[in-house]
Amino acid sequence: MYDPKVIDHYNNPRNVGSFAKGEEGVGTGIVGAPACGDVMKLQLKINNQGIIEDAKFKTFGCGSAIASSSLATEMVKGKSIDEAYSIKNTEIVNELKLPPVKIHCSVLAEDAIKAAIQDYRKRFSVAVKSASGSADTAKG
Amino acid sequence: MVKLPIYMDNNATTPLDPRVLEAMMPYLTQNFGNAASRTHSFGWIAEAAVEKGREQIARLINASSPDEIIFTSGATESDNLALKGIAWGYKSKGNHIITQKTEHKAVLDSCKFLQKEGYDVTYLDVDKYGLVDPETVRAAITDKTILISIMYANSEIGTVQPIREIGEIAKEKGVLFHCDAVQAAGKIPIDMQKTAVDLMALSGHKIYGPKGVGALYIRKKKPFIKAAPLIHGGGHEKGKRSGTLNVPGIVGFGAASELAQKDLPAEMERLKRLRERLREGLTTRLDYVHLNGHPEKRIPGSVNLSFEFVEGESLLMGLKDVAVSSGSACTSASLEPSYVLTAIGVGPELAHTSIRFCVGRFNTEEEVDYVIEAVVKHVTRLRELSPLYEMVLEGIDLNTINWNAEQ
Ligand SMILES: Cc1ncc(COP(=O)(O)O)c(C=O)c1O
Ligand code: FES
């Protein structure tokens, strides 16, 4: 029923946890709703080059939702925020071989990445350049 | 060591009792006759076996006569026959049916079908335990009411309805009363001499009998109850249900009924003890665990718990050696949480976290203890992964958060 990769992420989720409150350079995205049966919290720690150095997640949701967010933390690490912002849920679907009923779990992971980046931009009011260029340093 | 996997989903179906299989074997092999064959011993042997089964089932519910039992392909058909058969049979008398929101789909969907044919259906609310108030049944009766359909016990939450009280009201008002007793028969005592139920649906595979065989009890009374048949043909079962009888199935259903009846008081005690061991074990070792259904008015073996902040399907994934089920939307094709939990006022966020455990005849104390350990381990682990649990530990009230509603 589940792809071995989903089971692996479920059994050994990568990057579980939260950054310390008020930690510098951290953007937090919380998406979903308890009433829908899925809530993802994704945090990105972004250095002053605009590169995602670290990521952490916590997820309330089915095994595919846990696997999608766990995979998302692996995918974003080392990427620039622009690159991370352009990650599509289909990449997660393909990697985890999610069946059609579980596609929304991957959409949620994509939304969580975008929400975390938006939060980071808001907090640190970063002007971001194109994906190839280096981002400005955080002003705040 | 317990043998894995552990089956603890006995409201969905039960394993065939080996004694039932033994009773069935001759009818799957040398005694293959058609119970309707009147001209030779093959037919006579089959007919005798069917009549013995009818008696065993009649005895389980203390019916007045085996003639009150009509064999069907299962309780889904029995419910359909009761609802549609009575609706069609009493069309000239009225067009109103009363049922409740937590019935099995076999009843609810038959009602929806009848609504398309022009019948009026009242779907009564239940309270937070899943109980229907007999007085709301009384209040819903009109001069057009032809049938009340209320189940004995609910398969998801185990709540047992006040069937005797509702029966008295139906009798007083002269309205027929159908009861889906699939989850009650063989689990708690049923006595048709003391219960004014007119029609009752029963199923073989929920009581350690075979699948694909059920019965509809139709009380013999004056005036006769006219249930119009759904299936036409050779006129079997007094014309109420045509089709060559499932002889081995009926033999198995009969044997299963006799076994269930024989051990009933002791088995009720044993299952209740196992259920309470499970419930207590889980609720004392984990916080934020909620019982769904009535604390006492319930069938002995089943318990439905919500493990707040842990989505049900993810918990089932961890409990891979334990067969249980969840009311979470994520486990259903429709992505809707259980309508039964919704009807008892369990919000979607808790419905998503519900797990139903149903201990049965072949479960042991060791298995219950294994399940407790496994559930505690996985709930604890998944809560460490849960952003909701983290927020609650930080003192955040989840109801104050404005979750993005676009989903
Ligand atoms: C309350 C209730 N009614 C009816 C049915 C249907 O029974 P069967 O599987 O024999 O069609 C079930 C079982 O799923 C049930 O739990
Ligand atoms: S969280 Fe409900 S299906 Fe994935």
mmCIF file of C-alpha atoms in Angstrom, chain A residues 56-103:
data_model
loop_
_atom_site.group_PDB
_atom_site.id
_atom_site.type_symbol
_atom_site.label_atom_id
_atom_site.label_comp_id
_atom_site.label_asym_id
_atom_site.label_seq_id
_atom_site.Cartn_x
_atom_site.Cartn_y
_atom_site.Cartn_z
ATOM 1 C CA LYS A 56 13.113 21.374 10.556
ATOM 2 C CA PHE A 57 9.549 20.126 10.471
ATOM 3 C CA LYS A 58 6.698 18.803 12.528
ATOM 4 C CA THR A 59 3.615 17.295 10.908
ATOM 5 C CA PHE A 60 0.186 16.174 12.045
ATOM 6 C CA GLY A 61 -1.164 14.089 9.211
ATOM 7 C CA CYS A 62 -1.101 10.755 7.471
ATOM 8 C CA GLY A 63 2.071 8.821 6.679
ATOM 9 C CA SER A 64 2.279 10.431 3.244
ATOM 10 C CA ALA A 65 2.030 13.894 4.769
ATOM 11 C CA ILE A 66 4.824 13.067 7.232
ATOM 12 C CA ALA A 67 6.948 11.642 4.417
ATOM 13 C CA SER A 68 6.249 14.651 2.149
ATOM 14 C CA SER A 69 7.382 17.139 4.780
ATOM 15 C CA SER A 70 10.366 15.051 5.797
ATOM 16 C CA LEU A 71 11.428 14.865 2.143
ATOM 17 C CA ALA A 72 10.819 18.598 1.736
ATOM 18 C CA THR A 73 13.350 19.382 4.482
ATOM 19 C CA GLU A 74 15.947 17.308 2.630
ATOM 20 C CA MET A 75 15.161 18.920 -0.710
ATOM 21 C CA VAL A 76 15.490 22.519 0.466
ATOM 22 C CA LYS A 77 18.775 22.210 2.333
ATOM 23 C CA GLY A 78 21.602 23.903 0.470
ATOM 24 C CA LYS A 79 19.231 25.603 -1.947
ATOM 25 C CA SER A 80 18.802 29.338 -2.326
ATOM 26 C CA ILE A 81 15.449 30.623 -1.229
ATOM 27 C CA ASP A 82 14.485 31.272 -4.832
ATOM 28 C CA GLU A 83 15.304 27.718 -5.818
ATOM 29 C CA ALA A 84 13.375 26.410 -2.842
ATOM 30 C CA TYR A 85 10.446 28.658 -3.681
ATOM 31 C CA SER A 86 10.173 27.045 -7.112
ATOM 32 C CA ILE A 87 9.967 23.450 -5.784
ATOM 33 C CA LYS A 88 6.826 21.821 -7.138
ATOM 34 C CA ASN A 89 4.693 19.265 -5.359
ATOM 35 C CA THR A 90 5.025 16.957 -8.376
ATOM 36 C CA GLU A 91 8.688 16.402 -7.487
ATOM 37 C CA ILE A 92 7.519 15.047 -4.122
ATOM 38 C CA VAL A 93 4.766 12.973 -5.739
ATOM 39 C CA ASN A 94 7.274 11.382 -8.122
ATOM 40 C CA GLU A 95 9.893 10.714 -5.492
ATOM 41 C CA LEU A 96 7.432 9.144 -3.027
ATOM 42 C CA LYS A 97 5.187 7.584 -5.719
ATOM 43 C CA LEU A 98 2.128 9.032 -4.007
ATOM 44 C CA PRO A 99 -1.262 7.766 -5.216
ATOM 45 C CA PRO A 100 -3.851 10.335 -6.394
ATOM 46 C CA VAL A 101 -5.660 10.535 -3.021
ATOM 47 C CA LYS A 102 -2.386 11.547 -1.361
ATOM 48 C CA ILE A 103 -1.399 14.309 -3.771
#
